[in-house]
Amino acid sequence: MPSESAQPPVVLVTGANGYMGRQIVPALHSRYRVRLVDVANAGRTDIEVIDLFQADLSSLIGLFEGVDTVVHLAYKHSAPGSNYDGSVQAVDKFEVEFGNLRMAQNVYRAALDAGVRRVVVASSNHAADWYEHTLVHQGLKDVIDPYELPLADNFYGWSKACYEHLGFVYACGGLGRPLEVVQVRIGAPRELDGGDYSADEPPAPKPGPAFPTGIARFKRDLGAWLSERDAQQLFVRCIETENIENEHGVPWQVVYGISNNTRAFWSLISARQVFGYRPVDDSEVRYAAAVQKLLIESVTAGGRVGA
């Protein structure tokens, strides 16, 4: 942050009226001059309506001028309900996800051309889904490291991994100058309700990724949980940390976005060491009553993760 006598930097937030935007933007308003963009304003006068999914580069350059940091949250779902809505076959989700990758390219390119310092991108834990589905839930791996090669078993995760790789192209300086890029692999930024979980829940439909069900799903969500105040802290740290160069001098980082969860299976090493992230919440404490009922009193409780 600049000194009190200096003017706060301009932070542009795409997808500002979306789920993550509504959690993060209030914290940004108190620290920066905020420019908000979304595909619709939902009656709000502070949000500029621009469809980044369809926009061409020439229409974006002016929007990005004078901006210090872009927080890119905008995203178009690949299915009516969510990315994992079974009403759309998995193989048919490629085209929408490819469009989201094009939107990320629009953001990176406009940021580069407009002189933006840094882009903080909402990636996803699903960029490394294969490790979770195939290894973690089978007890073959304890923790997924942010430095591991992102491997996804679905097009949603594939597109997020592509965001990360594309961001590296812009960060390494080969396009004229390094554009600083941070990828936040967001976990589960929502409140959990113990009543939503049951040992009698039927297994996930197949073929497809091996999503946990029942008690295993509750353990998974406890490990992935991200509280609102921890999300705000993490994004502020991603905006304000001065030096984000990796060991090779490239200003490009991948961090996991979760709280300080007892059952975490994603590593916060880069978030802690590079950005000084200090999450204050733990799902094991926040949802202690549900943990007591479903995991301590239950005869099916065994293990930190899995069934």
PDB file of C-alpha atoms in Angstrom:
ATOM      1  CA  MET A   1       0.000   0.000   0.000  1.00  0.00           C
ATOM      2  CA  PRO A   2       1.233   3.539  -0.703  1.00  0.00           C
ATOM      3  CA  SER A   3       1.793   6.027   2.107  1.00  0.00           C
ATOM      4  CA  GLU A   4      -1.198   7.888   3.514  1.00  0.00           C
ATOM      5  CA  SER A   5      -0.288  10.972   1.485  1.00  0.00           C
ATOM      6  CA  ALA A   6      -0.237   9.038  -1.798  1.00  0.00           C
ATOM      7  CA  GLN A   7      -3.338   8.258  -3.777  1.00  0.00           C
ATOM      8  CA  PRO A   8      -4.469   4.618  -3.478  1.00  0.00           C
ATOM      9  CA  PRO A   9      -3.871   2.452  -6.563  1.00  0.00           C
ATOM     10  CA  VAL A  10      -6.677   1.594  -8.955  1.00  0.00           C
ATOM     11  CA  VAL A  11      -7.818  -2.034  -8.798  1.00  0.00           C
ATOM     12  CA  LEU A  12     -10.096  -3.337 -11.542  1.00  0.00           C
ATOM     13  CA  VAL A  13     -12.286  -6.312 -10.613  1.00  0.00           C
ATOM     14  CA  THR A  14     -13.930  -8.402 -13.327  1.00  0.00           C
ATOM     15  CA  GLY A  15     -16.952 -10.489 -12.377  1.00  0.00           C
ATOM     16  CA  ALA A  16     -17.417  -8.062  -9.489  1.00  0.00           C
ATOM     17  CA  ASN A  17     -21.055  -9.002  -8.917  1.00  0.00           C
ATOM     18  CA  GLY A  18     -20.373 -12.735  -8.875  1.00  0.00           C
ATOM     19  CA  TYR A  19     -20.069 -15.065  -5.901  1.00  0.00           C
ATOM     20  CA  MET A  20     -16.399 -14.374  -5.155  1.00  0.00           C
ATOM     21  CA  GLY A  21     -16.699 -10.720  -6.100  1.00  0.00           C
ATOM     22  CA  ARG A  22     -19.356 -10.116  -3.464  1.00  0.00           C
ATOM     23  CA  GLN A  23     -17.032 -11.594  -0.833  1.00  0.00           C
ATOM     24  CA  ILE A  24     -13.845  -9.801  -1.854  1.00  0.00           C
ATOM     25  CA  VAL A  25     -14.899  -6.372  -3.149  1.00  0.00           C
ATOM     26  CA  PRO A  26     -15.943  -4.911   0.241  1.00  0.00           C
ATOM     27  CA  ALA A  27     -12.384  -5.350   1.531  1.00  0.00           C
ATOM     28  CA  LEU A  28     -10.934  -3.764  -1.619  1.00  0.00           C
ATOM     29  CA  HIS A  29     -13.209  -0.728  -1.399  1.00  0.00           C
ATOM     30  CA  SER A  30     -11.614   0.286   1.895  1.00  0.00           C
ATOM     31  CA  ARG A  31      -8.058   0.149   0.520  1.00  0.00           C
ATOM     32  CA  TYR A  32      -8.062   1.087  -3.174  1.00  0.00           C
ATOM     33  CA  ARG A  33      -9.808   3.039  -5.866  1.00  0.00           C
ATOM     34  CA  VAL A  34     -11.936   0.232  -7.236  1.00  0.00           C
ATOM     35  CA  ARG A  35     -13.237  -0.141 -10.788  1.00  0.00           C
ATOM     36  CA  LEU A  36     -15.916  -2.849 -11.064  1.00  0.00           C
ATOM     37  CA  VAL A  37     -16.936  -4.750 -14.186  1.00  0.00           C
ATOM     38  CA  ASP A  38     -19.487  -7.493 -14.797  1.00  0.00           C
ATOM     39  CA  VAL A  39     -21.721  -8.819 -17.554  1.00  0.00           C
ATOM     40  CA  ALA A  40     -24.705  -7.342 -15.663  1.00  0.00           C
ATOM     41  CA  ASN A  41     -24.992  -4.831 -12.852  1.00  0.00           C
ATOM     42  CA  ALA A  42     -28.088  -6.268 -11.127  1.00  0.00           C
ATOM     43  CA  GLY A  43     -29.326  -2.747 -10.462  1.00  0.00           C
ATOM     44  CA  ARG A  44     -26.015  -1.503  -9.042  1.00  0.00           C
ATOM     45  CA  THR A  45     -24.712   1.828 -10.287  1.00  0.00           C
ATOM     46  CA  ASP A  46     -21.073   1.134  -9.366  1.00  0.00           C
ATOM     47  CA  ILE A  47     -20.619  -1.740 -11.844  1.00  0.00           C
ATOM     48  CA  GLU A  48     -19.815  -1.143 -15.505  1.00  0.00           C
ATOM     49  CA  VAL A  49     -21.510  -3.663 -17.796  1.00  0.00           C
ATOM     50  CA  ILE A  50     -19.049  -5.332 -20.167  1.00  0.00           C
ATOM     51  CA  ASP A  51     -19.184  -8.910 -21.472  1.00  0.00           C
ATOM     52  CA  LEU A  52     -15.530  -9.921 -21.318  1.00  0.00           C
ATOM     53  CA  PHE A  53     -16.527 -13.300 -22.762  1.00  0.00           C
ATOM     54  CA  GLN A  54     -17.440 -11.578 -26.042  1.00  0.00           C
ATOM     55  CA  ALA A  55     -15.426  -8.348 -25.880  1.00  0.00           C
ATOM     56  CA  ASP A  56     -12.718  -7.537 -28.390  1.00  0.00           C
ATOM     57  CA  LEU A  57      -9.364  -6.187 -27.319  1.00  0.00           C
ATOM     58  CA  SER A  58      -9.919  -2.659 -28.634  1.00  0.00           C
ATOM     59  CA  SER A  59     -12.903  -2.186 -26.338  1.00  0.00           C
ATOM     60  CA  LEU A  60     -10.866  -3.185 -23.275  1.00  0.00           C
ATOM     61  CA  ILE A  61      -7.705  -1.116 -23.527  1.00  0.00           C
ATOM     62  CA  GLY A  62      -9.347   2.094 -22.276  1.00  0.00           C
ATOM     63  CA  LEU A  63     -10.976   0.256 -19.388  1.00  0.00           C
ATOM     64  CA  PHE A  64      -7.592  -1.035 -18.231  1.00  0.00           C
ATOM     65  CA  GLU A  65      -5.682   2.243 -18.549  1.00  0.00           C
ATOM     66  CA  GLY A  66      -4.521   3.719 -15.249  1.00  0.00           C
ATOM     67  CA  VAL A  67      -5.070   0.410 -13.447  1.00  0.00           C
ATOM     68  CA  ASP A  68      -2.399  -0.937 -11.091  1.00  0.00           C
ATOM     69  CA  THR A  69      -3.869  -4.419 -10.538  1.00  0.00           C
ATOM     70  CA  VAL A  70      -6.592  -6.455 -12.220  1.00  0.00           C
ATOM     71  CA  VAL A  71      -8.446  -9.043 -10.136  1.00  0.00           C
ATOM     72  CA  HIS A  72      -9.950 -11.368 -12.730  1.00  0.00           C
ATOM     73  CA  LEU A  73     -12.950 -13.224 -11.301  1.00  0.00           C
ATOM     74  CA  ALA A  74     -15.242 -13.225 -14.363  1.00  0.00           C
ATOM     75  CA  TYR A  75     -16.280 -16.656 -15.574  1.00  0.00           C
ATOM     76  CA  LYS A  76     -19.020 -18.245 -17.671  1.00  0.00           C
ATOM     77  CA  HIS A  77     -20.319 -21.604 -16.436  1.00  0.00           C
ATOM     78  CA  SER A  78     -20.087 -24.526 -18.819  1.00  0.00           C
ATOM     79  CA  ALA A  79     -23.412 -26.018 -17.705  1.00  0.00           C
ATOM     80  CA  PRO A  80     -26.761 -24.536 -16.603  1.00  0.00           C
ATOM     81  CA  GLY A  81     -26.412 -25.332 -12.907  1.00  0.00           C
ATOM     82  CA  SER A  82     -22.673 -25.423 -12.395  1.00  0.00           C
ATOM     83  CA  ASN A  83     -19.538 -26.720 -14.049  1.00  0.00           C
ATOM     84  CA  TYR A  84     -20.412 -30.210 -12.850  1.00  0.00           C
ATOM     85  CA  ASP A  85     -24.080 -30.144 -13.877  1.00  0.00           C
ATOM     86  CA  GLY A  86     -24.777 -33.565 -15.336  1.00  0.00           C
ATOM     87  CA  SER A  87     -27.352 -32.222 -17.797  1.00  0.00           C
ATOM     88  CA  VAL A  88     -24.480 -31.388 -20.165  1.00  0.00           C
ATOM     89  CA  GLN A  89     -22.156 -34.200 -21.183  1.00  0.00           C
ATOM     90  CA  ALA A  90     -18.594 -33.705 -19.996  1.00  0.00           C
ATOM     91  CA  VAL A  91     -17.178 -33.886 -23.527  1.00  0.00           C
ATOM     92  CA  ASP A  92     -19.493 -31.056 -24.632  1.00  0.00           C
ATOM     93  CA  LYS A  93     -18.120 -28.573 -22.104  1.00  0.00           C
ATOM     94  CA  PHE A  94     -14.936 -27.875 -24.038  1.00  0.00           C
ATOM     95  CA  GLU A  95     -16.237 -25.006 -26.171  1.00  0.00           C
ATOM     96  CA  VAL A  96     -17.466 -22.861 -23.256  1.00  0.00           C
ATOM     97  CA  GLU A  97     -14.280 -23.504 -21.304  1.00  0.00           C
ATOM     98  CA  PHE A  98     -12.261 -22.591 -24.385  1.00  0.00           C
ATOM     99  CA  GLY A  99     -14.221 -19.333 -24.454  1.00  0.00           C
ATOM    100  CA  ASN A 100     -13.258 -18.691 -20.835  1.00  0.00           C
ATOM    101  CA  LEU A 101      -9.630 -19.174 -21.836  1.00  0.00           C
ATOM    102  CA  ARG A 102     -10.161 -16.610 -24.597  1.00  0.00           C
ATOM    103  CA  MET A 103     -11.569 -14.231 -21.962  1.00  0.00           C
ATOM    104  CA  ALA A 104      -8.438 -14.732 -19.847  1.00  0.00           C
ATOM    105  CA  GLN A 105      -6.348 -13.938 -22.921  1.00  0.00           C
ATOM    106  CA  ASN A 106      -8.338 -10.718 -23.419  1.00  0.00           C
ATOM    107  CA  VAL A 107      -7.618  -9.738 -19.819  1.00  0.00           C
ATOM    108  CA  TYR A 108      -3.901 -10.551 -19.967  1.00  0.00           C
ATOM    109  CA  ARG A 109      -3.424  -8.801 -23.295  1.00  0.00           C
ATOM    110  CA  ALA A 110      -5.367  -5.675 -22.313  1.00  0.00           C
ATOM    111  CA  ALA A 111      -3.434  -5.518 -19.041  1.00  0.00           C
ATOM    112  CA  LEU A 112      -0.104  -5.832 -20.853  1.00  0.00           C
ATOM    113  CA  ASP A 113      -0.954  -3.166 -23.427  1.00  0.00           C
ATOM    114  CA  ALA A 114      -2.407  -0.750 -20.864  1.00  0.00           C
ATOM    115  CA  GLY A 115       0.647  -0.895 -18.586  1.00  0.00           C
ATOM    116  CA  VAL A 116      -1.031  -2.762 -15.715  1.00  0.00           C
ATOM    117  CA  ARG A 117       1.459  -3.956 -13.089  1.00  0.00           C
ATOM    118  CA  ARG A 118      -0.214  -7.174 -11.924  1.00  0.00           C
ATOM    119  CA  VAL A 119      -3.100  -9.532 -12.670  1.00  0.00           C
ATOM    120  CA  VAL A 120      -4.533 -11.701  -9.872  1.00  0.00           C
ATOM    121  CA  VAL A 121      -6.597 -14.504 -11.369  1.00  0.00           C
ATOM    122  CA  ALA A 122      -9.274 -16.707  -9.837  1.00  0.00           C
ATOM    123  CA  SER A 123      -7.925 -20.088 -10.776  1.00  0.00           C
ATOM    124  CA  SER A 124      -9.339 -23.136  -9.027  1.00  0.00           C
ATOM    125  CA  ASN A 125      -8.341 -26.154  -7.004  1.00  0.00           C
ATOM    126  CA  HIS A 126      -9.793 -28.109  -9.921  1.00  0.00           C
ATOM    127  CA  ALA A 127      -6.679 -27.296 -11.961  1.00  0.00           C
ATOM    128  CA  ALA A 128      -5.136 -30.228 -10.090  1.00  0.00           C
ATOM    129  CA  ASP A 129      -8.249 -32.389  -9.767  1.00  0.00           C
ATOM    130  CA  TRP A 130      -6.576 -35.562 -10.940  1.00  0.00           C
ATOM    131  CA  TYR A 131      -4.322 -35.698  -7.876  1.00  0.00           C
ATOM    132  CA  GLU A 132      -7.269 -35.258  -5.553  1.00  0.00           C
ATOM    133  CA  HIS A 133      -9.645 -37.665  -7.248  1.00  0.00           C
ATOM    134  CA  THR A 134      -7.119 -40.396  -7.988  1.00  0.00           C
ATOM    135  CA  LEU A 135      -4.563 -40.150  -5.182  1.00  0.00           C
ATOM    136  CA  VAL A 136      -5.754 -38.131  -2.172  1.00  0.00           C
ATOM    137  CA  HIS A 137      -9.142 -39.812  -1.781  1.00  0.00           C
ATOM    138  CA  GLN A 138      -7.492 -43.210  -2.154  1.00  0.00           C
ATOM    139  CA  GLY A 139      -4.978 -42.478   0.604  1.00  0.00           C
ATOM    140  CA  LEU A 140      -2.049 -42.479  -1.825  1.00  0.00           C
ATOM    141  CA  LYS A 141      -1.143 -38.804  -1.384  1.00  0.00           C
ATOM    142  CA  ASP A 142      -1.539 -36.488   1.603  1.00  0.00           C
ATOM    143  CA  VAL A 143      -0.978 -32.980   0.243  1.00  0.00           C
ATOM    144  CA  ILE A 144      -1.030 -31.400  -3.215  1.00  0.00           C
ATOM    145  CA  ASP A 145       1.720 -28.838  -3.707  1.00  0.00           C
ATOM    146  CA  PRO A 146       1.065 -25.633  -5.712  1.00  0.00           C
ATOM    147  CA  TYR A 147       4.354 -26.193  -7.562  1.00  0.00           C
ATOM    148  CA  GLU A 148       3.291 -29.559  -8.961  1.00  0.00           C
ATOM    149  CA  LEU A 149       2.279 -29.801 -12.603  1.00  0.00           C
ATOM    150  CA  PRO A 150      -1.475 -29.060 -12.753  1.00  0.00           C
ATOM    151  CA  LEU A 151      -3.317 -32.135 -13.939  1.00  0.00           C
ATOM    152  CA  ALA A 152      -7.109 -32.087 -14.353  1.00  0.00           C
ATOM    153  CA  ASP A 153      -9.511 -34.843 -15.352  1.00  0.00           C
ATOM    154  CA  ASN A 154     -12.263 -32.476 -16.576  1.00  0.00           C
ATOM    155  CA  PHE A 155     -12.530 -29.484 -18.901  1.00  0.00           C
ATOM    156  CA  TYR A 156     -13.229 -26.994 -16.115  1.00  0.00           C
ATOM    157  CA  GLY A 157      -9.987 -27.842 -14.365  1.00  0.00           C
ATOM    158  CA  TRP A 158      -8.194 -27.991 -17.720  1.00  0.00           C
ATOM    159  CA  SER A 159      -9.242 -24.422 -18.511  1.00  0.00           C
ATOM    160  CA  LYS A 160      -7.999 -23.187 -15.126  1.00  0.00           C
ATOM    161  CA  ALA A 161      -4.656 -24.931 -15.664  1.00  0.00           C
ATOM    162  CA  CYS A 162      -4.495 -23.176 -19.033  1.00  0.00           C
ATOM    163  CA  TYR A 163      -5.092 -19.817 -17.314  1.00  0.00           C
ATOM    164  CA  GLU A 164      -2.003 -20.557 -15.260  1.00  0.00           C
ATOM    165  CA  HIS A 165       0.180 -21.553 -18.211  1.00  0.00           C
ATOM    166  CA  LEU A 166      -1.028 -18.612 -20.281  1.00  0.00           C
ATOM    167  CA  GLY A 167      -0.264 -16.286 -17.396  1.00  0.00           C
ATOM    168  CA  PHE A 168       3.304 -17.579 -17.338  1.00  0.00           C
ATOM    169  CA  VAL A 169       3.750 -16.577 -20.985  1.00  0.00           C
ATOM    170  CA  TYR A 170       2.894 -13.008 -20.006  1.00  0.00           C
ATOM    171  CA  ALA A 171       4.962 -13.086 -16.818  1.00  0.00           C
ATOM    172  CA  CYS A 172       8.242 -14.328 -18.266  1.00  0.00           C
ATOM    173  CA  GLY A 173       8.793 -11.141 -20.292  1.00  0.00           C
ATOM    174  CA  GLY A 174       8.836 -12.538 -23.799  1.00  0.00           C
ATOM    175  CA  LEU A 175       5.990 -10.258 -24.905  1.00  0.00           C
ATOM    176  CA  GLY A 176       7.866  -7.011 -24.292  1.00  0.00           C
ATOM    177  CA  ARG A 177       7.782  -6.726 -20.523  1.00  0.00           C
ATOM    178  CA  PRO A 178       6.954  -8.993 -17.590  1.00  0.00           C
ATOM    179  CA  LEU A 179       3.326  -8.789 -16.486  1.00  0.00           C
ATOM    180  CA  GLU A 180       3.134  -9.907 -12.859  1.00  0.00           C
ATOM    181  CA  VAL A 181       0.636 -12.770 -12.497  1.00  0.00           C
ATOM    182  CA  VAL A 182      -0.802 -14.528  -9.447  1.00  0.00           C
ATOM    183  CA  GLN A 183      -3.062 -17.557  -9.759  1.00  0.00           C
ATOM    184  CA  VAL A 184      -5.312 -18.253  -6.756  1.00  0.00           C
ATOM    185  CA  ARG A 185      -6.586 -21.830  -6.739  1.00  0.00           C
ATOM    186  CA  ILE A 186      -9.759 -21.161  -4.792  1.00  0.00           C
ATOM    187  CA  GLY A 187     -11.096 -23.973  -2.620  1.00  0.00           C
ATOM    188  CA  ALA A 188     -14.608 -24.015  -1.156  1.00  0.00           C
ATOM    189  CA  PRO A 189     -15.584 -20.405  -0.274  1.00  0.00           C
ATOM    190  CA  ARG A 190     -18.994 -21.195   1.157  1.00  0.00           C
ATOM    191  CA  GLU A 191     -20.662 -21.997   4.434  1.00  0.00           C
ATOM    192  CA  LEU A 192     -21.060 -25.683   5.220  1.00  0.00           C
ATOM    193  CA  ASP A 193     -24.226 -27.235   6.604  1.00  0.00           C
ATOM    194  CA  GLY A 194     -23.811 -30.532   8.441  1.00  0.00           C
ATOM    195  CA  GLY A 195     -27.347 -31.450   7.453  1.00  0.00           C
ATOM    196  CA  ASP A 196     -26.257 -31.668   3.807  1.00  0.00           C
ATOM    197  CA  TYR A 197     -24.049 -34.698   4.481  1.00  0.00           C
ATOM    198  CA  SER A 198     -25.064 -38.282   5.113  1.00  0.00           C
ATOM    199  CA  ALA A 199     -23.350 -41.655   5.122  1.00  0.00           C
ATOM    200  CA  ASP A 200     -26.322 -42.879   3.086  1.00  0.00           C
ATOM    201  CA  GLU A 201     -25.613 -40.522   0.185  1.00  0.00           C
ATOM    202  CA  PRO A 202     -25.399 -42.534  -3.063  1.00  0.00           C
ATOM    203  CA  PRO A 203     -22.046 -42.710  -4.842  1.00  0.00           C
ATOM    204  CA  ALA A 204     -21.206 -40.170  -7.552  1.00  0.00           C
ATOM    205  CA  PRO A 205     -22.396 -41.098 -11.048  1.00  0.00           C
ATOM    206  CA  LYS A 206     -19.833 -42.640 -13.369  1.00  0.00           C
ATOM    207  CA  PRO A 207     -18.083 -42.326 -15.760  1.00  0.00           C
ATOM    208  CA  GLY A 208     -16.442 -39.126 -14.656  1.00  0.00           C
ATOM    209  CA  PRO A 209     -14.233 -37.745 -11.917  1.00  0.00           C
ATOM    210  CA  ALA A 210     -14.372 -39.711  -8.680  1.00  0.00           C
ATOM    211  CA  PHE A 211     -16.038 -37.116  -6.485  1.00  0.00           C
ATOM    212  CA  PRO A 212     -16.364 -38.145  -2.848  1.00  0.00           C
ATOM    213  CA  THR A 213     -19.855 -38.613  -1.455  1.00  0.00           C
ATOM    214  CA  GLY A 214     -21.420 -38.786   1.990  1.00  0.00           C
ATOM    215  CA  ILE A 215     -19.053 -38.458   4.950  1.00  0.00           C
ATOM    216  CA  ALA A 216     -16.057 -38.395   2.601  1.00  0.00           C
ATOM    217  CA  ARG A 217     -17.559 -35.335   0.914  1.00  0.00           C
ATOM    218  CA  PHE A 218     -17.900 -33.614   4.288  1.00  0.00           C
ATOM    219  CA  LYS A 219     -14.221 -34.275   5.051  1.00  0.00           C
ATOM    220  CA  ARG A 220     -13.289 -32.974   1.623  1.00  0.00           C
ATOM    221  CA  ASP A 221     -15.263 -29.765   2.104  1.00  0.00           C
ATOM    222  CA  LEU A 222     -13.725 -29.235   5.545  1.00  0.00           C
ATOM    223  CA  GLY A 223     -10.263 -29.441   3.985  1.00  0.00           C
ATOM    224  CA  ALA A 224     -11.165 -27.122   1.106  1.00  0.00           C
ATOM    225  CA  TRP A 225     -13.092 -24.481   3.055  1.00  0.00           C
ATOM    226  CA  LEU A 226     -12.198 -20.793   2.667  1.00  0.00           C
ATOM    227  CA  SER A 227     -13.744 -18.254   5.018  1.00  0.00           C
ATOM    228  CA  GLU A 228     -14.741 -14.836   3.746  1.00  0.00           C
ATOM    229  CA  ARG A 229     -12.240 -12.952   5.883  1.00  0.00           C
ATOM    230  CA  ASP A 230      -9.418 -15.290   4.868  1.00  0.00           C
ATOM    231  CA  ALA A 231     -10.381 -14.841   1.208  1.00  0.00           C
ATOM    232  CA  GLN A 232     -10.231 -11.084   1.631  1.00  0.00           C
ATOM    233  CA  GLN A 233      -6.860 -11.258   3.361  1.00  0.00           C
ATOM    234  CA  LEU A 234      -5.414 -13.521   0.666  1.00  0.00           C
ATOM    235  CA  PHE A 235      -6.493 -11.327  -2.240  1.00  0.00           C
ATOM    236  CA  VAL A 236      -5.206  -8.197  -0.505  1.00  0.00           C
ATOM    237  CA  ARG A 237      -1.848  -9.908   0.038  1.00  0.00           C
ATOM    238  CA  CYS A 238      -1.794 -10.980  -3.625  1.00  0.00           C
ATOM    239  CA  ILE A 239      -2.345  -7.358  -4.653  1.00  0.00           C
ATOM    240  CA  GLU A 240       0.065  -5.688  -2.232  1.00  0.00           C
ATOM    241  CA  THR A 241       3.064  -8.020  -1.895  1.00  0.00           C
ATOM    242  CA  GLU A 242       5.893  -6.221  -3.667  1.00  0.00           C
ATOM    243  CA  ASN A 243       8.172  -9.010  -4.865  1.00  0.00           C
ATOM    244  CA  ILE A 244       6.442 -12.080  -6.250  1.00  0.00           C
ATOM    245  CA  GLU A 245       9.293 -13.426  -8.363  1.00  0.00           C
ATOM    246  CA  ASN A 246       9.772 -17.179  -8.261  1.00  0.00           C
ATOM    247  CA  GLU A 247      13.163 -18.845  -7.867  1.00  0.00           C
ATOM    248  CA  HIS A 248      13.910 -18.126 -11.528  1.00  0.00           C
ATOM    249  CA  GLY A 249      13.095 -14.427 -11.307  1.00  0.00           C
ATOM    250  CA  VAL A 250       9.714 -14.721 -13.031  1.00  0.00           C
ATOM    251  CA  PRO A 251       6.889 -12.738 -11.330  1.00  0.00           C
ATOM    252  CA  TRP A 252       4.436 -15.625 -11.466  1.00  0.00           C
ATOM    253  CA  GLN A 253       2.974 -17.508  -8.527  1.00  0.00           C
ATOM    254  CA  VAL A 254       0.323 -20.133  -7.843  1.00  0.00           C
ATOM    255  CA  VAL A 255      -1.302 -20.205  -4.393  1.00  0.00           C
ATOM    256  CA  TYR A 256      -4.085 -22.254  -2.879  1.00  0.00           C
ATOM    257  CA  GLY A 257      -7.032 -20.326  -1.479  1.00  0.00           C
ATOM    258  CA  ILE A 258      -8.124 -22.147   1.667  1.00  0.00           C
ATOM    259  CA  SER A 259      -8.303 -21.346   5.359  1.00  0.00           C
ATOM    260  CA  ASN A 260      -6.046 -22.787   8.060  1.00  0.00           C
ATOM    261  CA  ASN A 261      -7.924 -26.073   7.986  1.00  0.00           C
ATOM    262  CA  THR A 262      -6.962 -29.082  10.093  1.00  0.00           C
ATOM    263  CA  ARG A 263      -8.029 -31.386   7.238  1.00  0.00           C
ATOM    264  CA  ALA A 264      -6.331 -29.406   4.443  1.00  0.00           C
ATOM    265  CA  PHE A 265      -4.937 -31.501   1.602  1.00  0.00           C
ATOM    266  CA  TRP A 266      -3.608 -28.558  -0.439  1.00  0.00           C
ATOM    267  CA  SER A 267      -0.389 -26.851   0.587  1.00  0.00           C
ATOM    268  CA  LEU A 268      -0.310 -23.170   1.565  1.00  0.00           C
ATOM    269  CA  ILE A 269       3.482 -22.988   1.268  1.00  0.00           C
ATOM    270  CA  SER A 270       3.553 -20.377  -1.508  1.00  0.00           C
ATOM    271  CA  ALA A 271       0.723 -18.343   0.010  1.00  0.00           C
ATOM    272  CA  ARG A 272       2.530 -18.208   3.360  1.00  0.00           C
ATOM    273  CA  GLN A 273       6.135 -17.810   2.213  1.00  0.00           C
ATOM    274  CA  VAL A 274       5.718 -15.479  -0.764  1.00  0.00           C
ATOM    275  CA  PHE A 275       2.658 -13.454   0.261  1.00  0.00           C
ATOM    276  CA  GLY A 276       2.710 -13.628   4.048  1.00  0.00           C
ATOM    277  CA  TYR A 277      -0.794 -15.100   4.119  1.00  0.00           C
ATOM    278  CA  ARG A 278      -1.869 -15.920   7.671  1.00  0.00           C
ATOM    279  CA  PRO A 279      -5.317 -17.516   7.603  1.00  0.00           C
ATOM    280  CA  VAL A 280      -7.157 -17.199  10.893  1.00  0.00           C
ATOM    281  CA  ASP A 281     -10.041 -19.634  10.460  1.00  0.00           C
ATOM    282  CA  ASP A 282     -10.175 -23.424  10.672  1.00  0.00           C
ATOM    283  CA  SER A 283     -13.185 -25.403   9.463  1.00  0.00           C
ATOM    284  CA  GLU A 284     -12.629 -27.938  12.251  1.00  0.00           C
ATOM    285  CA  VAL A 285     -13.376 -25.178  14.761  1.00  0.00           C
ATOM    286  CA  ARG A 286     -16.008 -23.316  12.743  1.00  0.00           C
ATOM    287  CA  TYR A 287     -18.045 -26.496  12.212  1.00  0.00           C
ATOM    288  CA  ALA A 288     -17.130 -28.284  15.446  1.00  0.00           C
ATOM    289  CA  ALA A 289     -20.726 -29.363  16.140  1.00  0.00           C
ATOM    290  CA  ALA A 290     -21.065 -31.037  12.754  1.00  0.00           C
ATOM    291  CA  VAL A 291     -17.621 -32.630  13.119  1.00  0.00           C
ATOM    292  CA  GLN A 292     -18.654 -34.033  16.507  1.00  0.00           C
ATOM    293  CA  LYS A 293     -21.869 -35.490  15.134  1.00  0.00           C
ATOM    294  CA  LEU A 294     -20.688 -36.807  11.760  1.00  0.00           C
ATOM    295  CA  LEU A 295     -17.040 -37.712  12.338  1.00  0.00           C
ATOM    296  CA  ILE A 296     -16.530 -38.369  16.050  1.00  0.00           C
ATOM    297  CA  GLU A 297     -19.790 -40.017  17.057  1.00  0.00           C
ATOM    298  CA  SER A 298     -20.127 -41.837  13.740  1.00  0.00           C
ATOM    299  CA  VAL A 299     -18.804 -45.362  13.316  1.00  0.00           C
ATOM    300  CA  THR A 300     -17.784 -44.494   9.734  1.00  0.00           C
ATOM    301  CA  ALA A 301     -15.470 -41.662  10.774  1.00  0.00           C
ATOM    302  CA  GLY A 302     -12.035 -43.182  10.134  1.00  0.00           C
ATOM    303  CA  GLY A 303      -9.310 -41.119   8.482  1.00  0.00           C
ATOM    304  CA  ARG A 304      -8.517 -37.452   7.897  1.00  0.00           C
ATOM    305  CA  VAL A 305      -9.959 -37.647   4.368  1.00  0.00           C
ATOM    306  CA  GLY A 306     -11.900 -40.262   2.442  1.00  0.00           C
ATOM    307  CA  ALA A 307     -14.512 -42.747   3.578  1.00  0.00           C
TER     308      ALA A 307
END
